[in-house]
mmCIF file of C-alpha atoms in Angstrom:
data_model
loop_
_atom_site.group_PDB
_atom_site.id
_atom_site.type_symbol
_atom_site.label_atom_id
_atom_site.label_comp_id
_atom_site.label_asym_id
_atom_site.label_seq_id
_atom_site.Cartn_x
_atom_site.Cartn_y
_atom_site.Cartn_z
ATOM 1 C CA MET A 1 5.060 10.598 5.199
ATOM 2 C CA ARG A 2 4.972 6.853 4.607
ATOM 3 C CA ASN A 3 6.590 5.034 7.560
ATOM 4 C CA THR A 4 7.933 8.299 8.984
ATOM 5 C CA LEU A 5 6.590 9.006 12.454
ATOM 6 C CA THR A 6 8.462 12.181 13.382
ATOM 7 C CA LEU A 7 9.606 15.298 11.574
ATOM 8 C CA SER A 8 12.291 17.781 12.528
ATOM 9 C CA ALA A 9 11.383 21.428 13.067
ATOM 10 C CA ALA A 10 13.762 22.450 10.290
ATOM 11 C CA ALA A 11 12.125 20.081 7.814
ATOM 12 C CA LEU A 12 8.668 21.303 8.757
ATOM 13 C CA LEU A 13 9.655 24.946 8.322
ATOM 14 C CA ALA A 14 11.207 24.199 4.944
ATOM 15 C CA ALA A 15 8.060 22.460 3.756
ATOM 16 C CA LEU A 16 5.813 25.261 5.004
ATOM 17 C CA ALA A 17 7.908 27.812 3.154
ATOM 18 C CA SER A 18 7.343 26.033 -0.168
ATOM 19 C CA PRO A 19 4.579 27.370 -2.412
ATOM 20 C CA ALA A 20 1.311 25.419 -2.452
ATOM 21 C CA PRO A 21 -0.939 24.776 -5.461
ATOM 22 C CA ALA A 22 -4.193 26.705 -5.472
ATOM 23 C CA MET A 23 -7.020 24.874 -3.726
ATOM 24 C CA ALA A 24 -10.616 24.352 -4.788
ATOM 25 C CA GLN A 25 -13.471 25.346 -2.490
ATOM 26 C CA ALA A 26 -14.011 23.212 0.612
ATOM 27 C CA GLN A 27 -16.221 20.191 0.104
ATOM 28 C CA PRO A 28 -19.754 20.481 1.585
ATOM 29 C CA GLY A 29 -19.817 18.920 5.020
ATOM 30 C CA ALA A 30 -16.048 18.415 5.178
ATOM 31 C CA GLY A 31 -14.925 17.527 8.679
ATOM 32 C CA LYS A 32 -18.422 16.703 9.944
ATOM 33 C CA THR A 33 -18.777 13.656 12.182
ATOM 34 C CA VAL A 34 -20.775 11.046 10.307
ATOM 35 C CA ARG A 35 -20.784 8.317 12.935
ATOM 36 C CA THR A 36 -19.236 7.154 16.195
ATOM 37 C CA VAL A 37 -17.952 3.608 16.552
ATOM 38 C CA SER A 38 -17.097 1.586 19.644
ATOM 39 C CA THR A 39 -13.503 0.340 19.894
ATOM 40 C CA SER A 40 -11.089 -0.992 22.507
ATOM 41 C CA ALA A 41 -9.729 2.575 22.713
ATOM 42 C CA GLY A 42 -13.167 3.959 23.508
ATOM 43 C CA PRO A 43 -15.647 5.699 21.199
ATOM 44 C CA VAL A 44 -14.104 6.927 17.967
ATOM 45 C CA ALA A 45 -15.573 9.746 15.899
ATOM 46 C CA VAL A 46 -15.496 9.187 12.151
ATOM 47 C CA SER A 47 -15.493 12.487 10.240
ATOM 48 C CA ARG A 48 -15.807 13.100 6.518
ATOM 49 C CA VAL A 49 -12.859 15.300 5.523
ATOM 50 C CA ALA A 50 -13.374 15.305 1.755
ATOM 51 C CA ASP A 51 -15.461 13.519 -0.838
ATOM 52 C CA GLY A 52 -16.018 13.505 -4.566
ATOM 53 C CA LEU A 53 -12.915 11.408 -5.293
ATOM 54 C CA GLU A 54 -13.213 8.816 -8.073
ATOM 55 C CA ARG A 55 -11.869 5.479 -6.859
ATOM 56 C CA PRO A 56 -9.128 6.907 -4.608
ATOM 57 C CA TRP A 57 -6.320 4.410 -4.098
ATOM 58 C CA GLY A 58 -3.407 5.862 -2.136
ATOM 59 C CA ILE A 59 -2.850 8.605 0.437
ATOM 60 C CA ASP A 60 0.326 9.995 2.007
ATOM 61 C CA PHE A 61 1.051 13.135 3.991
ATOM 62 C CA LEU A 62 3.467 15.957 3.205
ATOM 63 C CA PRO A 63 5.487 17.497 6.048
ATOM 64 C CA ASP A 64 3.237 20.595 6.112
ATOM 65 C CA GLY A 65 0.103 18.597 6.935
ATOM 66 C CA ARG A 66 -1.393 18.443 3.449
ATOM 67 C CA ALA A 67 -1.938 15.043 1.856
ATOM 68 C CA LEU A 68 -1.537 13.616 -1.628
ATOM 69 C CA VAL A 69 -4.372 11.376 -2.835
ATOM 70 C CA THR A 70 -4.411 9.310 -6.021
ATOM 71 C CA GLU A 71 -7.478 8.450 -8.107
ATOM 72 C CA LYS A 72 -7.402 5.321 -10.255
ATOM 73 C CA PRO A 73 -8.368 7.062 -13.527
ATOM 74 C CA GLY A 74 -4.988 8.832 -13.363
ATOM 75 C CA ARG A 75 -5.420 11.913 -11.206
ATOM 76 C CA LEU A 76 -3.326 13.107 -8.254
ATOM 77 C CA ARG A 77 -4.794 15.709 -5.905
ATOM 78 C CA LEU A 78 -3.621 17.710 -2.908
ATOM 79 C CA LEU A 79 -5.864 17.652 0.147
ATOM 80 C CA ALA A 80 -5.505 20.792 2.263
ATOM 81 C CA ARG A 81 -5.831 20.839 6.040
ATOM 82 C CA ASP A 82 -9.254 22.499 5.714
ATOM 83 C CA GLY A 83 -10.560 19.615 3.608
ATOM 84 C CA SER A 84 -10.344 21.363 0.238
ATOM 85 C CA LEU A 85 -9.052 19.475 -2.780
ATOM 86 C CA SER A 86 -6.832 20.819 -5.527
ATOM 87 C CA ALA A 87 -7.551 20.427 -9.189
ATOM 88 C CA PRO A 88 -5.702 17.407 -10.658
ATOM 89 C CA LEU A 89 -1.958 18.033 -10.597
ATOM 90 C CA ALA A 90 -0.059 18.159 -13.866
ATOM 91 C CA GLY A 91 2.735 15.748 -14.722
ATOM 92 C CA THR A 92 1.230 12.400 -13.757
ATOM 93 C CA PRO A 93 2.004 9.407 -16.006
ATOM 94 C CA LYS A 94 -0.338 7.808 -18.513
ATOM 95 C CA VAL A 95 -2.029 4.838 -16.859
ATOM 96 C CA PHE A 96 -3.821 1.622 -17.793
ATOM 97 C CA ALA A 97 -7.155 2.471 -16.152
ATOM 98 C CA GLN A 98 -8.898 -0.834 -16.683
ATOM 99 C CA GLY A 99 -10.060 -3.461 -14.201
ATOM 100 C CA GLN A 100 -7.975 -3.125 -11.044
ATOM 101 C CA GLY A 101 -5.399 -0.939 -12.797
ATOM 102 C CA GLY A 102 -4.803 2.794 -12.837
ATOM 103 C CA LEU A 103 -2.857 5.351 -10.828
ATOM 104 C CA MET A 104 -2.369 3.568 -7.557
ATOM 105 C CA ASP A 105 0.049 4.272 -4.719
ATOM 106 C CA VAL A 106 1.754 7.533 -3.728
ATOM 107 C CA ALA A 107 4.656 7.869 -1.300
ATOM 108 C CA VAL A 108 6.468 10.969 -0.091
ATOM 109 C CA ASP A 109 10.247 10.667 0.085
ATOM 110 C CA PRO A 110 11.479 10.685 3.715
ATOM 111 C CA GLN A 111 13.832 13.538 2.695
ATOM 112 C CA PHE A 112 11.042 15.498 1.012
ATOM 113 C CA ALA A 113 11.919 18.740 2.823
ATOM 114 C CA GLN A 114 15.299 18.657 1.058
ATOM 115 C CA ASN A 115 14.467 17.092 -2.327
ATOM 116 C CA ARG A 116 10.656 17.535 -2.777
ATOM 117 C CA THR A 117 10.522 14.044 -4.341
ATOM 118 C CA ILE A 118 7.408 11.918 -4.492
ATOM 119 C CA TYR A 119 6.943 8.401 -5.865
ATOM 120 C CA LEU A 120 3.967 7.043 -7.798
ATOM 121 C CA SER A 121 3.204 3.427 -8.690
ATOM 122 C CA PHE A 122 0.723 2.653 -11.417
ATOM 123 C CA ALA A 123 -0.483 0.217 -14.050
ATOM 124 C CA GLU A 124 1.493 1.204 -17.132
ATOM 125 C CA PRO A 125 0.059 0.450 -20.595
ATOM 126 C CA GLY A 126 2.173 -1.539 -23.038
ATOM 127 C CA GLU A 127 1.818 -2.740 -26.617
ATOM 128 C CA LYS A 128 -1.231 -4.653 -27.867
ATOM 129 C CA GLY A 129 -3.340 -4.060 -24.778
ATOM 130 C CA THR A 130 -0.780 -5.264 -22.258
ATOM 131 C CA ALA A 131 0.065 -3.624 -18.938
ATOM 132 C CA GLY A 132 2.302 -3.989 -15.912
ATOM 133 C CA THR A 133 3.116 -2.209 -12.682
ATOM 134 C CA ALA A 134 5.628 0.640 -12.879
ATOM 135 C CA LEU A 135 7.277 2.884 -10.295
ATOM 136 C CA GLY A 136 8.310 6.454 -10.986
ATOM 137 C CA ARG A 137 9.422 9.554 -9.159
ATOM 138 C CA GLY A 138 9.363 13.294 -9.725
ATOM 139 C CA THR A 139 9.601 16.680 -8.054
ATOM 140 C CA LEU A 140 6.479 18.209 -6.513
ATOM 141 C CA THR A 141 6.171 21.900 -7.409
ATOM 142 C CA ASP A 142 3.462 24.537 -7.180
ATOM 143 C CA GLY A 143 2.303 23.505 -10.652
ATOM 144 C CA GLY A 144 2.352 19.740 -10.270
ATOM 145 C CA ILE A 145 5.029 17.088 -10.821
ATOM 146 C CA GLU A 146 8.147 17.928 -12.796
ATOM 147 C CA ASN A 147 10.786 15.612 -14.271
ATOM 148 C CA PHE A 148 8.725 12.484 -13.639
ATOM 149 C CA GLN A 149 10.784 9.428 -14.542
ATOM 150 C CA VAL A 150 9.892 5.726 -14.475
ATOM 151 C CA ILE A 151 12.604 3.951 -12.478
ATOM 152 C CA PHE A 152 11.236 0.387 -12.461
ATOM 153 C CA ARG A 153 8.951 -1.680 -14.682
ATOM 154 C CA GLN A 154 7.444 -5.065 -13.922
ATOM 155 C CA ALA A 155 8.361 -7.574 -16.619
ATOM 156 C CA PRO A 156 6.842 -8.896 -18.693
ATOM 157 C CA LYS A 157 3.773 -6.789 -19.435
ATOM 158 C CA VAL A 158 0.758 -9.049 -20.007
ATOM 159 C CA THR A 159 -2.912 -8.734 -20.924
ATOM 160 C CA GLY A 160 -5.655 -8.547 -18.305
ATOM 161 C CA GLY A 161 -6.769 -6.051 -15.694
ATOM 162 C CA ASN A 162 -6.185 -7.841 -12.378
ATOM 163 C CA HIS A 163 -3.547 -8.212 -9.653
ATOM 164 C CA PHE A 164 -1.166 -5.289 -10.042
ATOM 165 C CA GLY A 165 -0.076 -5.140 -6.377
ATOM 166 C CA ASN A 166 1.370 -1.612 -6.051
ATOM 167 C CA ARG A 167 2.282 -0.652 -2.489
ATOM 168 C CA ILE A 168 5.427 1.438 -1.980
ATOM 169 C CA VAL A 169 7.318 1.179 1.325
ATOM 170 C CA PHE A 170 10.509 2.959 2.408
ATOM 171 C CA ALA A 171 12.846 0.751 4.424
ATOM 172 C CA PRO A 172 14.929 2.157 7.309
ATOM 173 C CA ASP A 173 18.132 1.381 5.384
ATOM 174 C CA GLY A 174 17.089 3.713 2.557
ATOM 175 C CA HIS A 175 15.787 1.124 0.103
ATOM 176 C CA ILE A 176 12.310 0.869 -1.427
ATOM 177 C CA PHE A 177 10.054 -2.166 -1.351
ATOM 178 C CA LEU A 178 7.428 -2.420 -4.107
ATOM 179 C CA THR A 179 4.790 -5.156 -4.115
ATOM 180 C CA LEU A 180 3.889 -6.770 -7.447
ATOM 181 C CA GLY A 181 0.864 -8.955 -8.159
ATOM 182 C CA GLU A 182 1.075 -12.029 -10.398
ATOM 183 C CA ARG A 183 -1.470 -10.443 -12.794
ATOM 184 C CA ASN A 184 -3.913 -13.304 -12.122
ATOM 185 C CA LEU A 185 -1.676 -15.705 -14.056
ATOM 186 C CA PHE A 186 -0.783 -17.986 -11.119
ATOM 187 C CA ASP A 187 2.432 -19.795 -12.147
ATOM 188 C CA PRO A 188 4.638 -16.740 -12.857
ATOM 189 C CA ALA A 189 4.682 -16.116 -9.097
ATOM 190 C CA GLN A 190 7.082 -19.089 -8.874
ATOM 191 C CA ASP A 191 9.256 -18.019 -11.823
ATOM 192 C CA ARG A 192 12.241 -16.060 -10.545
ATOM 193 C CA ALA A 193 13.126 -14.925 -14.059
ATOM 194 C CA VAL A 194 10.116 -12.535 -14.057
ATOM 195 C CA THR A 195 8.788 -10.016 -11.540
ATOM 196 C CA LEU A 196 5.130 -11.099 -11.470
ATOM 197 C CA GLY A 197 4.029 -12.158 -7.972
ATOM 198 C CA LYS A 198 7.058 -10.721 -6.212
ATOM 199 C CA VAL A 199 8.198 -8.181 -3.665
ATOM 200 C CA VAL A 200 11.081 -6.232 -5.163
ATOM 201 C CA ARG A 201 13.724 -4.199 -3.330
ATOM 202 C CA LEU A 202 15.273 -1.208 -5.053
ATOM 203 C CA ASN A 203 17.595 1.687 -4.456
ATOM 204 C CA ARG A 204 15.885 5.084 -4.496
ATOM 205 C CA ASP A 205 16.910 5.599 -8.135
ATOM 206 C CA GLY A 206 15.491 2.235 -9.205
ATOM 207 C CA SER A 207 18.816 0.428 -9.415
ATOM 208 C CA ILE A 208 19.253 -2.997 -7.830
ATOM 209 C CA PRO A 209 20.944 -3.265 -4.407
ATOM 210 C CA ALA A 210 24.047 -5.428 -4.509
ATOM 211 C CA ASP A 211 22.890 -7.368 -1.439
ATOM 212 C CA ASN A 212 19.526 -8.455 -2.880
ATOM 213 C CA PRO A 213 19.164 -12.249 -2.599
ATOM 214 C CA PHE A 214 19.296 -12.872 -6.382
ATOM 215 C CA ALA A 215 21.521 -9.982 -7.465
ATOM 216 C CA GLY A 216 24.032 -11.266 -9.979
ATOM 217 C CA ASN A 217 22.070 -14.493 -10.583
ATOM 218 C CA ALA A 218 21.728 -14.896 -14.353
ATOM 219 C CA ARG A 219 18.605 -17.053 -13.882
ATOM 220 C CA ALA A 220 16.673 -14.612 -11.693
ATOM 221 C CA ALA A 221 15.560 -10.993 -11.710
ATOM 222 C CA GLY A 222 17.974 -9.191 -9.425
ATOM 223 C CA ALA A 223 15.289 -6.888 -8.006
ATOM 224 C CA ILE A 224 13.424 -9.776 -6.321
ATOM 225 C CA TRP A 225 13.308 -9.781 -2.529
ATOM 226 C CA SER A 226 10.696 -12.545 -2.059
ATOM 227 C CA TYR A 227 8.394 -14.531 -4.348
ATOM 228 C CA GLY A 228 5.372 -16.814 -4.481
ATOM 229 C CA HIS A 229 2.941 -13.950 -3.815
ATOM 230 C CA ARG A 230 -0.545 -13.528 -5.289
ATOM 231 C CA ASN A 231 -1.599 -9.888 -4.950
ATOM 232 C CA ILE A 232 -0.247 -7.565 -2.241
ATOM 233 C CA GLU A 233 -2.011 -4.229 -1.756
ATOM 234 C CA ALA A 234 -1.063 -3.717 1.909
ATOM 235 C CA ALA A 235 2.492 -3.314 3.205
ATOM 236 C CA ALA A 236 4.309 -1.475 5.997
ATOM 237 C CA ILE A 237 7.522 -1.475 8.035
ATOM 238 C CA ASP A 238 7.412 -2.312 11.745
ATOM 239 C CA PRO A 239 9.446 0.610 13.132
ATOM 240 C CA ARG A 240 10.494 -1.398 16.197
ATOM 241 C CA THR A 241 12.272 -4.085 14.169
ATOM 242 C CA GLY A 242 12.641 -2.625 10.676
ATOM 243 C CA SER A 243 10.884 -5.693 9.249
ATOM 244 C CA LEU A 244 8.562 -5.531 6.256
ATOM 245 C CA TRP A 245 5.052 -6.920 6.738
ATOM 246 C CA VAL A 246 2.497 -7.449 3.972
ATOM 247 C CA ALA A 247 -1.166 -8.412 3.891
ATOM 248 C CA GLU A 248 -1.920 -10.407 0.792
ATOM 249 C CA MET A 249 -5.154 -11.260 -1.015
ATOM 250 C CA GLY A 250 -5.857 -14.961 -1.277
ATOM 251 C CA PRO A 251 -8.171 -16.683 -3.761
ATOM 252 C CA LYS A 252 -11.520 -17.965 -2.410
ATOM 253 C CA GLY A 253 -10.429 -17.743 1.219
ATOM 254 C CA GLY A 254 -6.909 -17.608 2.571
ATOM 255 C CA ASP A 255 -5.933 -13.940 2.789
ATOM 256 C CA GLU A 256 -2.504 -13.832 4.431
ATOM 257 C CA LEU A 257 -0.296 -11.744 6.689
ATOM 258 C CA ASN A 258 3.337 -12.387 5.830
ATOM 259 C CA ARG A 259 6.736 -11.076 6.913
ATOM 260 C CA PRO A 260 8.721 -11.310 3.659
ATOM 261 C CA GLU A 261 12.348 -12.286 4.140
ATOM 262 C CA ALA A 262 15.137 -12.216 1.600
ATOM 263 C CA GLY A 263 14.941 -15.009 -0.970
ATOM 264 C CA ARG A 264 11.996 -16.856 0.578
ATOM 265 C CA ASN A 265 9.149 -18.482 -1.341
ATOM 266 C CA TYR A 266 5.644 -17.824 0.049
ATOM 267 C CA GLY A 267 3.957 -20.582 -1.888
ATOM 268 C CA TRP A 268 1.442 -19.177 -4.362
ATOM 269 C CA PRO A 269 -0.002 -20.950 -6.366
ATOM 270 C CA VAL A 270 1.549 -24.220 -5.178
ATOM 271 C CA VAL A 271 -0.117 -23.937 -1.763
ATOM 272 C CA SER A 272 -2.759 -21.676 -0.223
ATOM 273 C CA TRP A 273 -5.182 -21.572 2.704
ATOM 274 C CA GLY A 274 -7.938 -20.856 0.160
ATOM 275 C CA ASN A 275 -9.334 -22.659 -2.860
ATOM 276 C CA HIS A 276 -9.704 -21.725 -6.509
ATOM 277 C CA TYR A 277 -12.827 -19.751 -7.384
ATOM 278 C CA ASP A 278 -14.129 -22.705 -9.394
ATOM 279 C CA GLY A 279 -14.013 -24.853 -6.252
ATOM 280 C CA ARG A 280 -10.825 -26.788 -7.036
ATOM 281 C CA ASP A 281 -8.734 -27.550 -3.994
ATOM 282 C CA ILE A 282 -5.293 -26.032 -3.416
ATOM 283 C CA PRO A 283 -2.951 -27.942 -1.075
ATOM 284 C CA ASP A 284 -2.607 -26.323 2.351
ATOM 285 C CA PRO A 285 0.783 -24.768 3.217
ATOM 286 C CA PRO A 286 1.755 -27.438 5.812
ATOM 287 C CA THR A 287 1.998 -29.960 2.955
ATOM 288 C CA ARG A 288 5.116 -28.121 1.733
ATOM 289 C CA ARG A 289 7.504 -27.467 4.585
ATOM 290 C CA ASP A 290 10.042 -26.045 2.131
ATOM 291 C CA LEU A 291 7.723 -23.055 1.528
ATOM 292 C CA THR A 292 7.110 -20.232 4.008
ATOM 293 C CA ASP A 293 3.666 -20.247 5.619
ATOM 294 C CA ALA A 294 1.637 -17.165 6.534
ATOM 295 C CA VAL A 295 1.808 -15.722 10.042
ATOM 296 C CA ILE A 296 -1.987 -15.187 9.972
ATOM 297 C CA HIS A 297 -4.539 -16.345 7.415
ATOM 298 C CA TRP A 298 -8.166 -15.239 7.057
ATOM 299 C CA THR A 299 -11.199 -17.179 5.818
ATOM 300 C CA PRO A 300 -13.601 -15.473 5.227
ATOM 301 C CA VAL A 301 -11.289 -12.980 3.594
ATOM 302 C CA ILE A 302 -10.765 -9.373 4.665
ATOM 303 C CA SER A 303 -9.481 -8.259 1.208
ATOM 304 C CA PRO A 304 -6.572 -6.237 2.654
ATOM 305 C CA SER A 305 -5.587 -2.911 1.089
ATOM 306 C CA GLY A 306 -3.431 -0.329 2.848
ATOM 307 C CA MET A 307 -1.532 -0.826 6.096
ATOM 308 C CA LEU A 308 0.390 1.081 8.747
ATOM 309 C CA PHE A 309 1.953 0.652 12.162
ATOM 310 C CA TYR A 310 0.339 3.192 14.444
ATOM 311 C CA GLY A 311 2.755 5.355 16.430
ATOM 312 C CA GLY A 312 0.714 8.337 17.584
ATOM 313 C CA ALA A 313 -0.587 9.723 20.867
ATOM 314 C CA LEU A 314 -4.337 9.874 20.149
ATOM 315 C CA PHE A 315 -4.743 6.105 20.498
ATOM 316 C CA PRO A 316 -2.104 5.017 23.046
ATOM 317 C CA ASP A 317 -3.571 1.509 23.314
ATOM 318 C CA TRP A 318 -3.003 1.008 19.595
ATOM 319 C CA ARG A 319 0.640 2.077 19.452
ATOM 320 C CA GLY A 320 2.725 -0.593 17.767
ATOM 321 C CA SER A 321 -0.310 -2.312 16.253
ATOM 322 C CA ALA A 322 -0.664 -2.881 12.533
ATOM 323 C CA LEU A 323 -3.855 -1.380 11.138
ATOM 324 C CA ILE A 324 -4.940 -2.967 7.852
ATOM 325 C CA GLY A 325 -7.585 -1.556 5.526
ATOM 326 C CA GLY A 326 -10.275 -4.044 4.607
ATOM 327 C CA LEU A 327 -12.246 -3.920 1.362
ATOM 328 C CA GLY A 328 -14.268 -6.986 2.244
ATOM 329 C CA ALA A 329 -14.030 -6.342 5.987
ATOM 330 C CA LYS A 330 -15.390 -2.792 5.445
ATOM 331 C CA GLY A 331 -13.230 -1.317 8.151
ATOM 332 C CA LEU A 332 -9.825 -1.557 9.788
ATOM 333 C CA VAL A 333 -8.343 -4.797 11.076
ATOM 334 C CA ARG A 334 -6.027 -4.269 14.059
ATOM 335 C CA VAL A 335 -3.235 -6.806 14.488
ATOM 336 C CA ALA A 336 -0.906 -6.991 17.492
ATOM 337 C CA ILE A 337 2.627 -7.812 16.338
ATOM 338 C CA ASP A 338 5.440 -8.898 18.636
ATOM 339 C CA GLY A 339 8.654 -9.489 16.741
ATOM 340 C CA THR A 340 7.815 -12.324 14.347
ATOM 341 C CA GLY A 341 4.432 -13.240 15.851
ATOM 342 C CA ALA A 342 1.057 -11.658 15.182
ATOM 343 C CA LYS A 343 -2.568 -11.946 16.293
ATOM 344 C CA GLU A 344 -5.727 -10.174 15.160
ATOM 345 C CA VAL A 345 -7.165 -8.373 18.164
ATOM 346 C CA GLU A 346 -9.890 -6.073 16.866
ATOM 347 C CA ARG A 347 -11.941 -4.794 13.951
ATOM 348 C CA ILE A 348 -12.976 -1.158 13.655
ATOM 349 C CA PRO A 349 -16.224 -1.118 11.628
ATOM 350 C CA LEU A 350 -16.542 1.711 9.109
ATOM 351 C CA ASP A 351 -19.275 0.376 6.803
ATOM 352 C CA ALA A 352 -17.174 1.163 3.724
ATOM 353 C CA ARG A 353 -14.566 -0.531 1.569
ATOM 354 C CA ILE A 354 -11.271 0.831 2.912
ATOM 355 C CA ARG A 355 -8.561 1.179 0.280
ATOM 356 C CA ASP A 356 -5.749 2.840 2.258
ATOM 357 C CA VAL A 357 -4.942 4.129 5.727
ATOM 358 C CA ALA A 358 -2.462 6.774 6.904
ATOM 359 C CA GLN A 359 -1.486 8.457 10.149
ATOM 360 C CA GLY A 360 -1.791 12.231 9.940
ATOM 361 C CA PRO A 361 0.502 14.813 11.552
ATOM 362 C CA ASP A 362 -2.240 15.254 14.172
ATOM 363 C CA ASP A 363 -1.917 11.513 15.011
ATOM 364 C CA ALA A 364 -5.453 10.866 13.774
ATOM 365 C CA LEU A 365 -6.098 8.054 11.310
ATOM 366 C CA TYR A 366 -7.107 8.937 7.769
ATOM 367 C CA VAL A 367 -8.692 6.326 5.515
ATOM 368 C CA ILE A 368 -9.884 6.493 1.923
ATOM 369 C CA THR A 369 -12.941 4.654 0.705
ATOM 370 C CA ASP A 370 -13.033 2.585 -2.463
ATOM 371 C CA ALA A 371 -16.028 3.996 -4.323
ATOM 372 C CA ALA A 372 -16.959 5.889 -7.463
ATOM 373 C CA ASP A 373 -17.710 8.770 -5.083
ATOM 374 C CA GLY A 374 -14.882 8.060 -2.664
ATOM 375 C CA ALA A 375 -14.106 9.967 0.510
ATOM 376 C CA VAL A 376 -11.329 10.722 2.973
ATOM 377 C CA LEU A 377 -12.419 9.886 6.522
ATOM 378 C CA ARG A 378 -10.716 10.931 9.769
ATOM 379 C CA LEU A 379 -10.764 8.775 12.909
ATOM 380 C CA ALA A 380 -10.110 10.406 16.293
ATOM 381 C CA PRO A 381 -11.319 9.866 19.860
ATOM 382 C CA ALA A 382 -14.866 11.105 20.303
ATOM 383 C CA LYS A 383 -15.099 14.125 22.589
#
C-alpha cells in the first residue's frame, strides 16, 4: 500500500479471505530475468512480471500481495502474484484520454483490510473539450469498483492535454495530498484562487482540513497546501519525518526536488532553474529570496514520475533513500535524504521510461514502463 511499510497479521488474513476477481492466463515470459544491472547494492536482476499494458501509469499493492495497475486509456487491472492480469475492472470513471491525460494514479487506503477503499486520480472531461484532474474513491469488490464517487475536482477545467499532475499520497496524520499540474498555462500556478499548479491537502472524504494554510480565506482555495508548482508526477512521504517530498518537472531544464511546506510558494513560472522551450530566459530562483528554492535541481532533466522511500530488507543499503522514476533518465534515481537535505547518489539504469515505482510485500521494487506495450518489472538482488 502507498506509504505503508508494514501490515498486521489480522489485516493480511482479512484481505486474503476476500474474494478475488478471476485472472487471465499468465503472460508469456512473466517473471523471467531480462537483464542484470550493476548498482551500489550489488548486481540487481530485472525480471519481467507482466506486459501488454497500454500506457500504464500507477501501481499500488493490496495487502494480499496483488497489485492494482492503471492504464491511461481508462482501464484498471489486478496483477496477481503469478504475473497474470485481470480483465479491466468495472466501475472506473470516464476519463479525458488525450495528451498526458487519462486514468492516472491509484492508491490503496491504509485501512483497506477494514474498508476495502481505493482511490483513483484521473483527467476528468468537462464541457466544450475542457478537462481537469479529479480524485475519487470507491469500494473494491470481486466484480470491480462499487460506489465510486468523485471527492475533489481541480478548478477551473481548461482546454489542453498537458500537465495534470496526479500523484496521491497518504499522510501519517490521515490526510491526503494530491499533486495538481498548472495545465501548461504558467500563471495560474501563482493564483491562489484556483487549484492549477498546486499541492492540495484533503480529508479522506475530500473535505478541507480546518488547519490548511488558506482554509477560511475568501481569496484562496482552501484545499491548497503549497503553490507555484509546474507539473508534479512524483511524490512520497519520508516515514522518518512525516514530510512530503515531490519531484517536479521543469521546462527546458530545471527539474526539481522539493519539500512542500504549508502555504509556501515554489516559484513557477516567476523563477525556474530551466528556460522556456522557445529559448527565453527565466530568472533563477536566487533572484527571488521570497520564494522557496528547490532542494535539488536537474539539468539535463530526469523527467520524474513515481517516487517512494525504500524501507525493505532486500536492499539494506538503500533503506531510507528516495527512489524516483525517470522518464527521461530511463531508470531510477536514488536520492539520499537527511531531514531537510538531499543529494543524488546513484542511478539504476533500466533502459526504459519509468512511470511509477512501488515496494512489493516481498520488499522487491516494482516499476512500470511508459510504453504502448508497457510492462511491470521486478528488481531484486541477483542470485
